Amino acid sequence: MMGSHYVTYITITELFAAPVMYAAMACGAWTTAIISMERCICVLLPLKVKLFFTHRTTAVLLLGIFLYQAVVLFINFWAFSVKLETSQATNITNLVLDVSAFDERLNTLAYFYAITIPTVVCMCLNNMAPEYLTGMLRVYTPSRSLRSANDRTILVKPHKNYVAYGKRSFSYVAPTMWNRLPRYIRKSDSIESFKRQLKHHLFTTTYSRQ
């Protein structure tokens, strides 16, 4: 629940390993950025890229970025989230990670996407969205006479082989989130009614799990 206080006990190993793990995961994005910068230099400057971006230069850049992110994340964890707490029952001092503020930001972001993406899908199905978005969605039509044949609100979820990009694309995420909604929400007769029922459904299902 947003605004609540969440704590979790962590070990010294987890405290040091988490920033290193997140920094290593971010190096993939920085590698893509370096490659894009190399291509821009090729276009803008009549010079050979190898003069600037050698193997050694690229390795130094990635190492510097990795160390910088790891240090910043560790400082953020320690200064804002981690504290020492002594248990009254066992009299043992443990490291406690306070994730209330971070968890609240994640919940806010999740609610934003959980409302925005289905709303865009509803606009696409009602011809209220740009054509380039509408063209990404396709209503499911069964080849045989099935019970779901009368339900014209189910969308086709395309098969994506690449998790990094394919399953994060609008053409994959939108049908996935849309098909999970109850049928009465998908069959709303207006955008205002859809938003109202969607928000009520999300808050009801979320708080019922607390």
PDB file of C-alpha atoms in Angstrom:
ATOM      1  CA  MET A   1       0.000   0.000   0.000  1.00  0.00           C
ATOM      2  CA  MET A   2       1.398   3.398  -0.932  1.00  0.00           C
ATOM      3  CA  GLY A   3       2.499   5.506   1.994  1.00  0.00           C
ATOM      4  CA  SER A   4       3.107   2.490   4.243  1.00  0.00           C
ATOM      5  CA  HIS A   5       6.415   1.718   5.905  1.00  0.00           C
ATOM      6  CA  TYR A   6       8.275  -1.308   4.539  1.00  0.00           C
ATOM      7  CA  VAL A   7      11.541  -2.663   5.943  1.00  0.00           C
ATOM      8  CA  THR A   8      13.568  -5.715   5.020  1.00  0.00           C
ATOM      9  CA  TYR A   9      16.653  -7.214   6.615  1.00  0.00           C
ATOM     10  CA  ILE A  10      19.746  -7.470   4.427  1.00  0.00           C
ATOM     11  CA  THR A  11      23.238  -8.874   4.827  1.00  0.00           C
ATOM     12  CA  ILE A  12      26.574  -7.168   4.292  1.00  0.00           C
ATOM     13  CA  THR A  13      27.057  -9.199   1.105  1.00  0.00           C
ATOM     14  CA  GLU A  14      23.729  -8.024  -0.307  1.00  0.00           C
ATOM     15  CA  LEU A  15      24.536  -4.430   0.605  1.00  0.00           C
ATOM     16  CA  PHE A  16      27.717  -4.472  -1.477  1.00  0.00           C
ATOM     17  CA  ALA A  17      26.484  -6.821  -4.205  1.00  0.00           C
ATOM     18  CA  ALA A  18      23.303  -4.931  -5.116  1.00  0.00           C
ATOM     19  CA  PRO A  19      25.005  -1.723  -6.377  1.00  0.00           C
ATOM     20  CA  VAL A  20      27.578  -3.775  -8.300  1.00  0.00           C
ATOM     21  CA  MET A  21      24.848  -5.889  -9.905  1.00  0.00           C
ATOM     22  CA  TYR A  22      22.753  -2.872 -10.932  1.00  0.00           C
ATOM     23  CA  ALA A  23      25.822  -1.065 -12.276  1.00  0.00           C
ATOM     24  CA  ALA A  24      26.780  -4.105 -14.369  1.00  0.00           C
ATOM     25  CA  MET A  25      23.247  -4.326 -15.765  1.00  0.00           C
ATOM     26  CA  ALA A  26      23.395  -0.666 -16.802  1.00  0.00           C
ATOM     27  CA  CYS A  27      26.648  -1.157 -18.733  1.00  0.00           C
ATOM     28  CA  GLY A  28      24.668  -2.679 -21.597  1.00  0.00           C
ATOM     29  CA  ALA A  29      22.806   0.580 -22.121  1.00  0.00           C
ATOM     30  CA  TRP A  30      26.041   2.559 -21.938  1.00  0.00           C
ATOM     31  CA  THR A  31      27.654   0.269 -24.519  1.00  0.00           C
ATOM     32  CA  THR A  32      24.784   1.035 -26.889  1.00  0.00           C
ATOM     33  CA  ALA A  33      25.264   4.752 -26.224  1.00  0.00           C
ATOM     34  CA  ILE A  34      28.984   4.552 -27.011  1.00  0.00           C
ATOM     35  CA  ILE A  35      28.281   2.735 -30.281  1.00  0.00           C
ATOM     36  CA  SER A  36      25.730   5.397 -31.227  1.00  0.00           C
ATOM     37  CA  MET A  37      28.259   8.124 -30.442  1.00  0.00           C
ATOM     38  CA  GLU A  38      30.832   6.418 -32.666  1.00  0.00           C
ATOM     39  CA  ARG A  39      28.359   6.367 -35.540  1.00  0.00           C
ATOM     40  CA  CYS A  40      27.549  10.056 -35.057  1.00  0.00           C
ATOM     41  CA  ILE A  41      31.239  10.940 -35.228  1.00  0.00           C
ATOM     42  CA  CYS A  42      31.544   8.934 -38.444  1.00  0.00           C
ATOM     43  CA  VAL A  43      28.785  11.031 -39.999  1.00  0.00           C
ATOM     44  CA  LEU A  44      29.732  14.463 -38.666  1.00  0.00           C
ATOM     45  CA  LEU A  45      33.516  14.382 -38.777  1.00  0.00           C
ATOM     46  CA  PRO A  46      35.652  13.236 -41.723  1.00  0.00           C
ATOM     47  CA  LEU A  47      37.953  11.373 -39.368  1.00  0.00           C
ATOM     48  CA  LYS A  48      38.475   7.750 -38.561  1.00  0.00           C
ATOM     49  CA  VAL A  49      36.661   6.633 -35.460  1.00  0.00           C
ATOM     50  CA  LYS A  50      39.483   4.276 -34.566  1.00  0.00           C
ATOM     51  CA  LEU A  51      41.615   7.311 -33.745  1.00  0.00           C
ATOM     52  CA  PHE A  52      39.237   8.178 -30.908  1.00  0.00           C
ATOM     53  CA  PHE A  53      37.502   4.965 -29.833  1.00  0.00           C
ATOM     54  CA  THR A  54      40.130   2.295 -29.544  1.00  0.00           C
ATOM     55  CA  HIS A  55      39.600  -0.887 -27.548  1.00  0.00           C
ATOM     56  CA  ARG A  56      41.472   0.657 -24.653  1.00  0.00           C
ATOM     57  CA  THR A  57      39.443   3.889 -24.717  1.00  0.00           C
ATOM     58  CA  THR A  58      36.149   2.005 -24.811  1.00  0.00           C
ATOM     59  CA  ALA A  59      37.225  -0.277 -21.961  1.00  0.00           C
ATOM     60  CA  VAL A  60      38.287   2.716 -19.842  1.00  0.00           C
ATOM     61  CA  LEU A  61      34.965   4.461 -20.512  1.00  0.00           C
ATOM     62  CA  LEU A  62      32.929   1.414 -19.519  1.00  0.00           C
ATOM     63  CA  LEU A  63      35.056   0.794 -16.425  1.00  0.00           C
ATOM     64  CA  GLY A  64      34.710   4.413 -15.338  1.00  0.00           C
ATOM     65  CA  ILE A  65      30.954   4.357 -15.879  1.00  0.00           C
ATOM     66  CA  PHE A  66      30.650   1.072 -13.986  1.00  0.00           C
ATOM     67  CA  LEU A  67      32.635   2.331 -10.985  1.00  0.00           C
ATOM     68  CA  TYR A  68      30.784   5.653 -10.932  1.00  0.00           C
ATOM     69  CA  GLN A  69      27.359   4.001 -10.938  1.00  0.00           C
ATOM     70  CA  ALA A  70      28.363   1.441  -8.317  1.00  0.00           C
ATOM     71  CA  VAL A  71      29.677   4.154  -5.965  1.00  0.00           C
ATOM     72  CA  VAL A  72      26.637   6.390  -6.459  1.00  0.00           C
ATOM     73  CA  LEU A  73      24.220   3.512  -5.866  1.00  0.00           C
ATOM     74  CA  PHE A  74      26.100   2.378  -2.773  1.00  0.00           C
ATOM     75  CA  ILE A  75      26.070   5.911  -1.333  1.00  0.00           C
ATOM     76  CA  ASN A  76      22.364   6.183  -2.084  1.00  0.00           C
ATOM     77  CA  PHE A  77      21.628   2.846  -0.415  1.00  0.00           C
ATOM     78  CA  TRP A  78      23.671   3.636   2.662  1.00  0.00           C
ATOM     79  CA  ALA A  79      22.744   7.293   3.146  1.00  0.00           C
ATOM     80  CA  PHE A  80      19.021   7.135   2.442  1.00  0.00           C
ATOM     81  CA  SER A  81      17.832   3.563   2.870  1.00  0.00           C
ATOM     82  CA  VAL A  82      20.066   1.481   5.158  1.00  0.00           C
ATOM     83  CA  LYS A  83      20.184   1.801   8.915  1.00  0.00           C
ATOM     84  CA  LEU A  84      21.269  -0.277  11.903  1.00  0.00           C
ATOM     85  CA  GLU A  85      18.505  -1.690  14.067  1.00  0.00           C
ATOM     86  CA  THR A  86      18.817  -3.783  17.211  1.00  0.00           C
ATOM     87  CA  SER A  87      16.208  -6.469  17.743  1.00  0.00           C
ATOM     88  CA  GLN A  88      14.573  -6.280  21.167  1.00  0.00           C
ATOM     89  CA  ALA A  89      13.927 -10.016  21.168  1.00  0.00           C
ATOM     90  CA  THR A  90      17.392 -11.297  20.226  1.00  0.00           C
ATOM     91  CA  ASN A  91      19.487  -8.194  21.024  1.00  0.00           C
ATOM     92  CA  ILE A  92      21.212  -8.605  17.653  1.00  0.00           C
ATOM     93  CA  THR A  93      22.033  -5.602  15.471  1.00  0.00           C
ATOM     94  CA  ASN A  94      21.019  -6.004  11.834  1.00  0.00           C
ATOM     95  CA  LEU A  95      21.162  -3.943   8.683  1.00  0.00           C
ATOM     96  CA  VAL A  96      17.661  -2.817   7.733  1.00  0.00           C
ATOM     97  CA  LEU A  97      16.731  -1.514   4.285  1.00  0.00           C
ATOM     98  CA  ASP A  98      13.904   1.024   4.415  1.00  0.00           C
ATOM     99  CA  VAL A  99      12.177   0.774   1.031  1.00  0.00           C
ATOM    100  CA  SER A 100       9.061   2.812   1.779  1.00  0.00           C
ATOM    101  CA  ALA A 101       9.970   5.846  -0.345  1.00  0.00           C
ATOM    102  CA  PHE A 102      11.435   3.792  -3.190  1.00  0.00           C
ATOM    103  CA  ASP A 103       8.492   1.402  -3.145  1.00  0.00           C
ATOM    104  CA  GLU A 104       6.073   4.326  -3.266  1.00  0.00           C
ATOM    105  CA  ARG A 105       7.780   5.692  -6.392  1.00  0.00           C
ATOM    106  CA  LEU A 106       7.615   2.260  -8.026  1.00  0.00           C
ATOM    107  CA  ASN A 107       3.925   1.907  -7.196  1.00  0.00           C
ATOM    108  CA  THR A 108       3.183   5.334  -8.645  1.00  0.00           C
ATOM    109  CA  LEU A 109       5.011   4.434 -11.858  1.00  0.00           C
ATOM    110  CA  ALA A 110       3.244   1.068 -12.087  1.00  0.00           C
ATOM    111  CA  TYR A 111      -0.170   2.679 -11.659  1.00  0.00           C
ATOM    112  CA  PHE A 112       0.678   5.239 -14.337  1.00  0.00           C
ATOM    113  CA  TYR A 113       1.437   2.558 -16.926  1.00  0.00           C
ATOM    114  CA  ALA A 114      -1.408   0.305 -15.770  1.00  0.00           C
ATOM    115  CA  ILE A 115      -3.859   3.126 -16.520  1.00  0.00           C
ATOM    116  CA  THR A 116      -2.198   4.825 -19.488  1.00  0.00           C
ATOM    117  CA  ILE A 117      -1.524   1.835 -21.750  1.00  0.00           C
ATOM    118  CA  PRO A 118      -5.042   0.294 -21.529  1.00  0.00           C
ATOM    119  CA  THR A 119      -6.514   3.766 -22.081  1.00  0.00           C
ATOM    120  CA  VAL A 120      -4.470   4.164 -25.263  1.00  0.00           C
ATOM    121  CA  VAL A 121      -5.665   0.730 -26.415  1.00  0.00           C
ATOM    122  CA  CYS A 122      -9.271   1.757 -25.795  1.00  0.00           C
ATOM    123  CA  MET A 123      -8.709   4.878 -27.883  1.00  0.00           C
ATOM    124  CA  CYS A 124      -7.180   2.777 -30.665  1.00  0.00           C
ATOM    125  CA  LEU A 125     -10.161   0.429 -30.762  1.00  0.00           C
ATOM    126  CA  ASN A 126     -12.530   3.414 -30.924  1.00  0.00           C
ATOM    127  CA  ASN A 127     -10.584   5.157 -33.728  1.00  0.00           C
ATOM    128  CA  MET A 128      -9.444   7.969 -31.443  1.00  0.00           C
ATOM    129  CA  ALA A 129      -5.692   7.313 -31.654  1.00  0.00           C
ATOM    130  CA  PRO A 130      -3.066   7.918 -34.363  1.00  0.00           C
ATOM    131  CA  GLU A 131      -2.956   5.409 -37.183  1.00  0.00           C
ATOM    132  CA  TYR A 132       0.575   4.239 -36.386  1.00  0.00           C
ATOM    133  CA  LEU A 133      -0.656   3.039 -32.978  1.00  0.00           C
ATOM    134  CA  THR A 134      -3.901   1.575 -34.270  1.00  0.00           C
ATOM    135  CA  GLY A 135      -1.983  -0.437 -36.861  1.00  0.00           C
ATOM    136  CA  MET A 136      -0.035  -2.225 -34.120  1.00  0.00           C
ATOM    137  CA  LEU A 137      -3.174  -3.816 -32.669  1.00  0.00           C
ATOM    138  CA  ARG A 138      -5.281  -6.576 -34.176  1.00  0.00           C
ATOM    139  CA  VAL A 139      -8.554  -7.988 -32.865  1.00  0.00           C
ATOM    140  CA  TYR A 140      -8.504 -11.737 -32.310  1.00  0.00           C
ATOM    141  CA  THR A 141     -10.702 -13.682 -34.737  1.00  0.00           C
ATOM    142  CA  PRO A 142     -10.875 -17.457 -34.064  1.00  0.00           C
ATOM    143  CA  SER A 143     -10.691 -19.745 -37.065  1.00  0.00           C
ATOM    144  CA  ARG A 144     -13.397 -22.017 -35.635  1.00  0.00           C
ATOM    145  CA  SER A 145     -16.747 -21.345 -34.005  1.00  0.00           C
ATOM    146  CA  LEU A 146     -15.763 -20.892 -30.376  1.00  0.00           C
ATOM    147  CA  ARG A 147     -17.367 -19.324 -27.347  1.00  0.00           C
ATOM    148  CA  SER A 148     -14.884 -16.458 -27.597  1.00  0.00           C
ATOM    149  CA  ALA A 149     -15.958 -15.689 -31.159  1.00  0.00           C
ATOM    150  CA  ASN A 150     -18.571 -13.229 -29.884  1.00  0.00           C
ATOM    151  CA  ASP A 151     -16.001 -11.373 -27.795  1.00  0.00           C
ATOM    152  CA  ARG A 152     -14.545  -8.801 -30.164  1.00  0.00           C
ATOM    153  CA  THR A 153     -12.479  -7.135 -27.456  1.00  0.00           C
ATOM    154  CA  ILE A 154      -9.650  -9.682 -27.276  1.00  0.00           C
ATOM    155  CA  LEU A 155      -6.440  -8.632 -29.025  1.00  0.00           C
ATOM    156  CA  VAL A 156      -3.827 -10.790 -30.697  1.00  0.00           C
ATOM    157  CA  LYS A 157      -0.571 -10.940 -28.740  1.00  0.00           C
ATOM    158  CA  PRO A 158       2.349 -11.231 -31.174  1.00  0.00           C
ATOM    159  CA  HIS A 159       5.127 -13.724 -30.591  1.00  0.00           C
ATOM    160  CA  LYS A 160       8.377 -12.006 -29.615  1.00  0.00           C
ATOM    161  CA  ASN A 161      11.691 -13.823 -29.409  1.00  0.00           C
ATOM    162  CA  TYR A 162      13.736 -10.970 -27.970  1.00  0.00           C
ATOM    163  CA  VAL A 163      12.915 -10.229 -24.357  1.00  0.00           C
ATOM    164  CA  ALA A 164      14.979  -7.037 -24.172  1.00  0.00           C
ATOM    165  CA  TYR A 165      13.043  -5.187 -26.859  1.00  0.00           C
ATOM    166  CA  GLY A 166      10.200  -7.298 -28.258  1.00  0.00           C
ATOM    167  CA  LYS A 167       8.340  -7.864 -24.998  1.00  0.00           C
ATOM    168  CA  ARG A 168       8.724  -4.211 -24.052  1.00  0.00           C
ATOM    169  CA  SER A 169       7.245  -2.891 -27.274  1.00  0.00           C
ATOM    170  CA  PHE A 170       3.767  -1.393 -27.413  1.00  0.00           C
ATOM    171  CA  SER A 171       2.567  -4.067 -29.848  1.00  0.00           C
ATOM    172  CA  TYR A 172       3.292  -6.740 -27.203  1.00  0.00           C
ATOM    173  CA  VAL A 173       2.623  -4.966 -23.895  1.00  0.00           C
ATOM    174  CA  ALA A 174      -0.674  -3.383 -24.986  1.00  0.00           C
ATOM    175  CA  PRO A 175      -2.496  -6.647 -25.918  1.00  0.00           C
ATOM    176  CA  THR A 176      -1.067  -8.374 -22.844  1.00  0.00           C
ATOM    177  CA  MET A 177      -2.375  -5.741 -20.423  1.00  0.00           C
ATOM    178  CA  TRP A 178      -5.633  -5.320 -22.336  1.00  0.00           C
ATOM    179  CA  ASN A 179      -6.539  -9.025 -22.387  1.00  0.00           C
ATOM    180  CA  ARG A 180      -6.024  -9.268 -18.623  1.00  0.00           C
ATOM    181  CA  LEU A 181      -8.815  -6.790 -17.967  1.00  0.00           C
ATOM    182  CA  PRO A 182     -12.330  -8.069 -17.231  1.00  0.00           C
ATOM    183  CA  ARG A 183     -14.672  -8.179 -20.174  1.00  0.00           C
ATOM    184  CA  TYR A 184     -17.066  -5.576 -18.774  1.00  0.00           C
ATOM    185  CA  ILE A 185     -14.215  -3.042 -18.705  1.00  0.00           C
ATOM    186  CA  ARG A 186     -13.090  -3.842 -22.234  1.00  0.00           C
ATOM    187  CA  LYS A 187     -16.659  -3.358 -23.464  1.00  0.00           C
ATOM    188  CA  SER A 188     -17.033   0.150 -21.997  1.00  0.00           C
ATOM    189  CA  ASP A 189     -19.039   2.459 -24.236  1.00  0.00           C
ATOM    190  CA  SER A 190     -16.927   5.591 -23.652  1.00  0.00           C
ATOM    191  CA  ILE A 191     -13.422   6.630 -22.631  1.00  0.00           C
ATOM    192  CA  GLU A 192     -14.669   8.275 -19.437  1.00  0.00           C
ATOM    193  CA  SER A 193     -16.533   5.134 -18.424  1.00  0.00           C
ATOM    194  CA  PHE A 194     -13.499   3.007 -19.267  1.00  0.00           C
ATOM    195  CA  LYS A 195     -11.143   5.113 -17.135  1.00  0.00           C
ATOM    196  CA  ARG A 196     -13.541   5.128 -14.201  1.00  0.00           C
ATOM    197  CA  GLN A 197     -14.053   1.360 -14.247  1.00  0.00           C
ATOM    198  CA  LEU A 198     -10.349   0.693 -14.854  1.00  0.00           C
ATOM    199  CA  LYS A 199      -9.226   2.787 -11.871  1.00  0.00           C
ATOM    200  CA  HIS A 200     -11.843   1.187  -9.653  1.00  0.00           C
ATOM    201  CA  HIS A 201     -10.723  -2.278 -10.775  1.00  0.00           C
ATOM    202  CA  LEU A 202      -7.016  -1.553 -10.200  1.00  0.00           C
ATOM    203  CA  PHE A 203      -7.461  -0.064  -6.743  1.00  0.00           C
ATOM    204  CA  THR A 204      -9.896  -2.796  -5.706  1.00  0.00           C
ATOM    205  CA  THR A 205      -7.611  -5.636  -6.785  1.00  0.00           C
ATOM    206  CA  THR A 206      -4.519  -3.954  -5.317  1.00  0.00           C
ATOM    207  CA  TYR A 207      -5.905  -3.183  -1.877  1.00  0.00           C
ATOM    208  CA  SER A 208      -7.635  -6.554  -1.607  1.00  0.00           C
ATOM    209  CA  ARG A 209      -4.170  -8.175  -1.702  1.00  0.00           C
ATOM    210  CA  GLN A 210      -2.792  -6.051   1.124  1.00  0.00           C
TER     211      GLN A 210
END
